[in-house]
Amino acid sequence: MNNKVAALVSGSVLAMAISGAATAADGPSFSANVGVVSDYRFRGISQTDTGPAVQGGVDLDMGNGVYLGTWASQVDFAYGADETKFEQDFYGGYAGETAGGVGYDVGYIYYAYHGSDWDEDYQEVYGSLSFGDASLGFAYSDDYWLQSGAFYYLSAGYSFSLANDISLDLSAGLNLFDEEIFLDGSDSYIDYSVSVGKEFGGLALSASLVGTDVSDQECFYTDWCEPTVLAGASYSW
């Protein structure tokens, strides 16, 4: 399983899905991860007021393509006294590969936020297809973060293998809203990321350029949506 630390650095939550299902002969297995990022960006927008975050998760692979997991991260939405402290996600789905080599993944994720009286929780269903090093993804929420209405997310990515086992990952996503609530005066935006990474056993290091096309006004005059360079490190076992 890929951990969500790598997914968030790459800018797409769909990347956290299992890259391939285990064979039916495999039994259930657990894995865990813990990490830190210099800025927790989700779909291009900072979730930590551009500050760092400690993150981690636990996954259960049933050995037949079914997976379950939970993941958590510090967040900071700069509310003041009534501050949200951390996000916790619960997800499950099914991943596999066709005889023709097309990978697929479908699942459900619930985002829970703790520490504030604000109603920020929401849910999504998601799906993705992979063709060699290329991938396409889709996610839908009936009522997005902070009750901002229906939301649709379309994403695409491509991964390159460079020299010395260094990976180069490109991704872009189109965020679509039914209402102009999430952003100030807009119902859509694009996020993108360019990431390089290298693994040393269970240790994964990465650096990314992450950004959006959201204007300062649409981002409520914060720098949460501006392009930035991030660094991340995670350990999986």
PDB file of C-alpha atoms in Angstrom, residues 40-148:
ATOM      1  CA  TYR A  40       0.264  19.790   4.305  1.00  0.00           C
ATOM      2  CA  ARG A  41      -1.278  20.595   0.914  1.00  0.00           C
ATOM      3  CA  PHE A  42      -4.507  18.878  -0.105  1.00  0.00           C
ATOM      4  CA  ARG A  43      -5.533  19.401  -3.723  1.00  0.00           C
ATOM      5  CA  GLY A  44      -3.081  22.264  -3.840  1.00  0.00           C
ATOM      6  CA  ILE A  45      -4.371  24.209  -0.812  1.00  0.00           C
ATOM      7  CA  SER A  46      -2.560  24.408   2.530  1.00  0.00           C
ATOM      8  CA  GLN A  47      -4.292  22.693   5.438  1.00  0.00           C
ATOM      9  CA  THR A  48      -1.759  23.918   8.025  1.00  0.00           C
ATOM     10  CA  ASP A  49      -1.560  27.692   7.424  1.00  0.00           C
ATOM     11  CA  THR A  50       1.606  26.893   5.354  1.00  0.00           C
ATOM     12  CA  GLY A  51       3.244  25.277   8.400  1.00  0.00           C
ATOM     13  CA  PRO A  52       4.580  21.725   8.904  1.00  0.00           C
ATOM     14  CA  ALA A  53       2.536  18.695   9.956  1.00  0.00           C
ATOM     15  CA  VAL A  54       3.120  15.289  11.498  1.00  0.00           C
ATOM     16  CA  GLN A  55       1.080  12.544   9.817  1.00  0.00           C
ATOM     17  CA  GLY A  56       0.587   8.802  10.001  1.00  0.00           C
ATOM     18  CA  GLY A  57      -1.711   5.904   9.238  1.00  0.00           C
ATOM     19  CA  VAL A  58      -2.476   2.201   9.484  1.00  0.00           C
ATOM     20  CA  ASP A  59      -3.693  -0.056   6.651  1.00  0.00           C
ATOM     21  CA  LEU A  60      -5.178  -3.536   6.487  1.00  0.00           C
ATOM     22  CA  ASP A  61      -4.770  -5.479   3.231  1.00  0.00           C
ATOM     23  CA  MET A  62      -7.179  -8.409   3.173  1.00  0.00           C
ATOM     24  CA  GLY A  63      -5.105 -10.228   0.558  1.00  0.00           C
ATOM     25  CA  ASN A  64      -7.945 -10.404  -1.981  1.00  0.00           C
ATOM     26  CA  GLY A  65      -8.004  -6.802  -3.222  1.00  0.00           C
ATOM     27  CA  VAL A  66     -10.045  -5.417  -0.325  1.00  0.00           C
ATOM     28  CA  TYR A  67      -8.350  -2.834   1.897  1.00  0.00           C
ATOM     29  CA  LEU A  68      -9.235  -0.728   4.945  1.00  0.00           C
ATOM     30  CA  GLY A  69      -7.308   2.045   6.608  1.00  0.00           C
ATOM     31  CA  THR A  70      -7.152   5.189   8.662  1.00  0.00           C
ATOM     32  CA  TRP A  71      -4.813   8.169   8.405  1.00  0.00           C
ATOM     33  CA  ALA A  72      -4.399  11.363  10.447  1.00  0.00           C
ATOM     34  CA  SER A  73      -2.615  14.691  10.174  1.00  0.00           C
ATOM     35  CA  GLN A  74      -2.243  17.918  12.085  1.00  0.00           C
ATOM     36  CA  VAL A  75      -4.197  20.805  10.533  1.00  0.00           C
ATOM     37  CA  ASP A  76      -4.404  24.557  11.158  1.00  0.00           C
ATOM     38  CA  PHE A  77      -7.179  26.580   9.516  1.00  0.00           C
ATOM     39  CA  ALA A  78      -6.348  29.729  11.540  1.00  0.00           C
ATOM     40  CA  TYR A  79      -9.758  29.981  13.200  1.00  0.00           C
ATOM     41  CA  GLY A  80      -8.403  31.307  16.473  1.00  0.00           C
ATOM     42  CA  ALA A  81      -9.761  29.962  19.763  1.00  0.00           C
ATOM     43  CA  ASP A  82     -12.159  27.439  18.191  1.00  0.00           C
ATOM     44  CA  GLU A  83      -9.382  25.726  16.292  1.00  0.00           C
ATOM     45  CA  THR A  84      -9.500  22.430  14.422  1.00  0.00           C
ATOM     46  CA  LYS A  85      -6.532  20.393  15.677  1.00  0.00           C
ATOM     47  CA  PHE A  86      -6.314  17.400  13.375  1.00  0.00           C
ATOM     48  CA  GLU A  87      -7.899  15.528  10.486  1.00  0.00           C
ATOM     49  CA  GLN A  88      -8.601  11.794  10.582  1.00  0.00           C
ATOM     50  CA  ASP A  89      -9.620   9.840   7.489  1.00  0.00           C
ATOM     51  CA  PHE A  90     -11.287   6.434   7.337  1.00  0.00           C
ATOM     52  CA  TYR A  91     -11.295   4.612   4.010  1.00  0.00           C
ATOM     53  CA  GLY A  92     -11.887   1.292   2.355  1.00  0.00           C
ATOM     54  CA  GLY A  93     -12.071  -0.065  -1.142  1.00  0.00           C
ATOM     55  CA  TYR A  94     -11.156  -2.689  -3.679  1.00  0.00           C
ATOM     56  CA  ALA A  95      -8.162  -2.631  -6.040  1.00  0.00           C
ATOM     57  CA  GLY A  96      -7.010  -5.009  -8.743  1.00  0.00           C
ATOM     58  CA  GLU A  97      -5.763  -5.415 -12.276  1.00  0.00           C
ATOM     59  CA  THR A  98      -7.408  -6.739 -15.423  1.00  0.00           C
ATOM     60  CA  ALA A  99      -5.902  -9.439 -17.630  1.00  0.00           C
ATOM     61  CA  GLY A 100      -4.916  -6.641 -20.007  1.00  0.00           C
ATOM     62  CA  GLY A 101      -2.815  -4.927 -17.342  1.00  0.00           C
ATOM     63  CA  VAL A 102      -5.206  -2.079 -16.484  1.00  0.00           C
ATOM     64  CA  GLY A 103      -5.195  -1.320 -12.776  1.00  0.00           C
ATOM     65  CA  TYR A 104      -8.350  -0.167 -11.026  1.00  0.00           C
ATOM     66  CA  ASP A 105      -9.371   1.030  -7.587  1.00  0.00           C
ATOM     67  CA  VAL A 106     -12.759   2.032  -6.178  1.00  0.00           C
ATOM     68  CA  GLY A 107     -13.478   3.110  -2.635  1.00  0.00           C
ATOM     69  CA  TYR A 108     -15.033   5.318   0.003  1.00  0.00           C
ATOM     70  CA  ILE A 109     -13.377   7.815   2.344  1.00  0.00           C
ATOM     71  CA  TYR A 110     -14.729   9.774   5.320  1.00  0.00           C
ATOM     72  CA  TYR A 111     -12.878  12.912   6.441  1.00  0.00           C
ATOM     73  CA  ALA A 112     -13.315  13.725  10.134  1.00  0.00           C
ATOM     74  CA  TYR A 113     -12.021  16.913  11.783  1.00  0.00           C
ATOM     75  CA  HIS A 114     -11.430  17.229  15.533  1.00  0.00           C
ATOM     76  CA  GLY A 115     -11.008  20.121  17.941  1.00  0.00           C
ATOM     77  CA  SER A 116     -13.593  22.605  16.647  1.00  0.00           C
ATOM     78  CA  ASP A 117     -17.355  23.011  16.938  1.00  0.00           C
ATOM     79  CA  TRP A 118     -17.548  23.719  13.200  1.00  0.00           C
ATOM     80  CA  ASP A 119     -19.172  21.010  11.081  1.00  0.00           C
ATOM     81  CA  GLU A 120     -16.318  20.189   8.688  1.00  0.00           C
ATOM     82  CA  ASP A 121     -16.739  16.425   8.213  1.00  0.00           C
ATOM     83  CA  TYR A 122     -17.568  15.121   4.748  1.00  0.00           C
ATOM     84  CA  GLN A 123     -17.433  11.958   2.654  1.00  0.00           C
ATOM     85  CA  GLU A 124     -16.313  10.990  -0.845  1.00  0.00           C
ATOM     86  CA  VAL A 125     -16.454   8.052  -3.194  1.00  0.00           C
ATOM     87  CA  TYR A 126     -13.511   7.641  -5.546  1.00  0.00           C
ATOM     88  CA  GLY A 127     -12.203   5.571  -8.400  1.00  0.00           C
ATOM     89  CA  SER A 128      -9.050   5.407 -10.493  1.00  0.00           C
ATOM     90  CA  LEU A 129      -7.570   3.592 -13.479  1.00  0.00           C
ATOM     91  CA  SER A 130      -3.892   3.072 -14.247  1.00  0.00           C
ATOM     92  CA  PHE A 131      -2.281   2.240 -17.577  1.00  0.00           C
ATOM     93  CA  GLY A 132       1.395   1.514 -17.084  1.00  0.00           C
ATOM     94  CA  ASP A 133       2.846   4.726 -15.647  1.00  0.00           C
ATOM     95  CA  ALA A 134      -0.264   6.833 -16.355  1.00  0.00           C
ATOM     96  CA  SER A 135      -3.342   7.174 -14.147  1.00  0.00           C
ATOM     97  CA  LEU A 136      -6.781   8.801 -14.205  1.00  0.00           C
ATOM     98  CA  GLY A 137      -8.961   9.444 -11.169  1.00  0.00           C
ATOM     99  CA  PHE A 138     -12.370  10.670 -10.091  1.00  0.00           C
ATOM    100  CA  ALA A 139     -13.881  11.620  -6.732  1.00  0.00           C
ATOM    101  CA  TYR A 140     -17.325  12.862  -5.735  1.00  0.00           C
ATOM    102  CA  SER A 141     -18.708  14.356  -2.530  1.00  0.00           C
ATOM    103  CA  ASP A 142     -22.389  15.083  -1.990  1.00  0.00           C
ATOM    104  CA  ASP A 143     -21.496  17.898   0.443  1.00  0.00           C
ATOM    105  CA  TYR A 144     -17.866  19.007   0.549  1.00  0.00           C
ATOM    106  CA  TRP A 145     -15.827  20.507   3.386  1.00  0.00           C
ATOM    107  CA  LEU A 146     -17.675  23.018   5.585  1.00  0.00           C
ATOM    108  CA  GLN A 147     -20.990  22.174   3.880  1.00  0.00           C
ATOM    109  CA  SER A 148     -19.950  23.792   0.594  1.00  0.00           C
TER     110      SER A 148
END
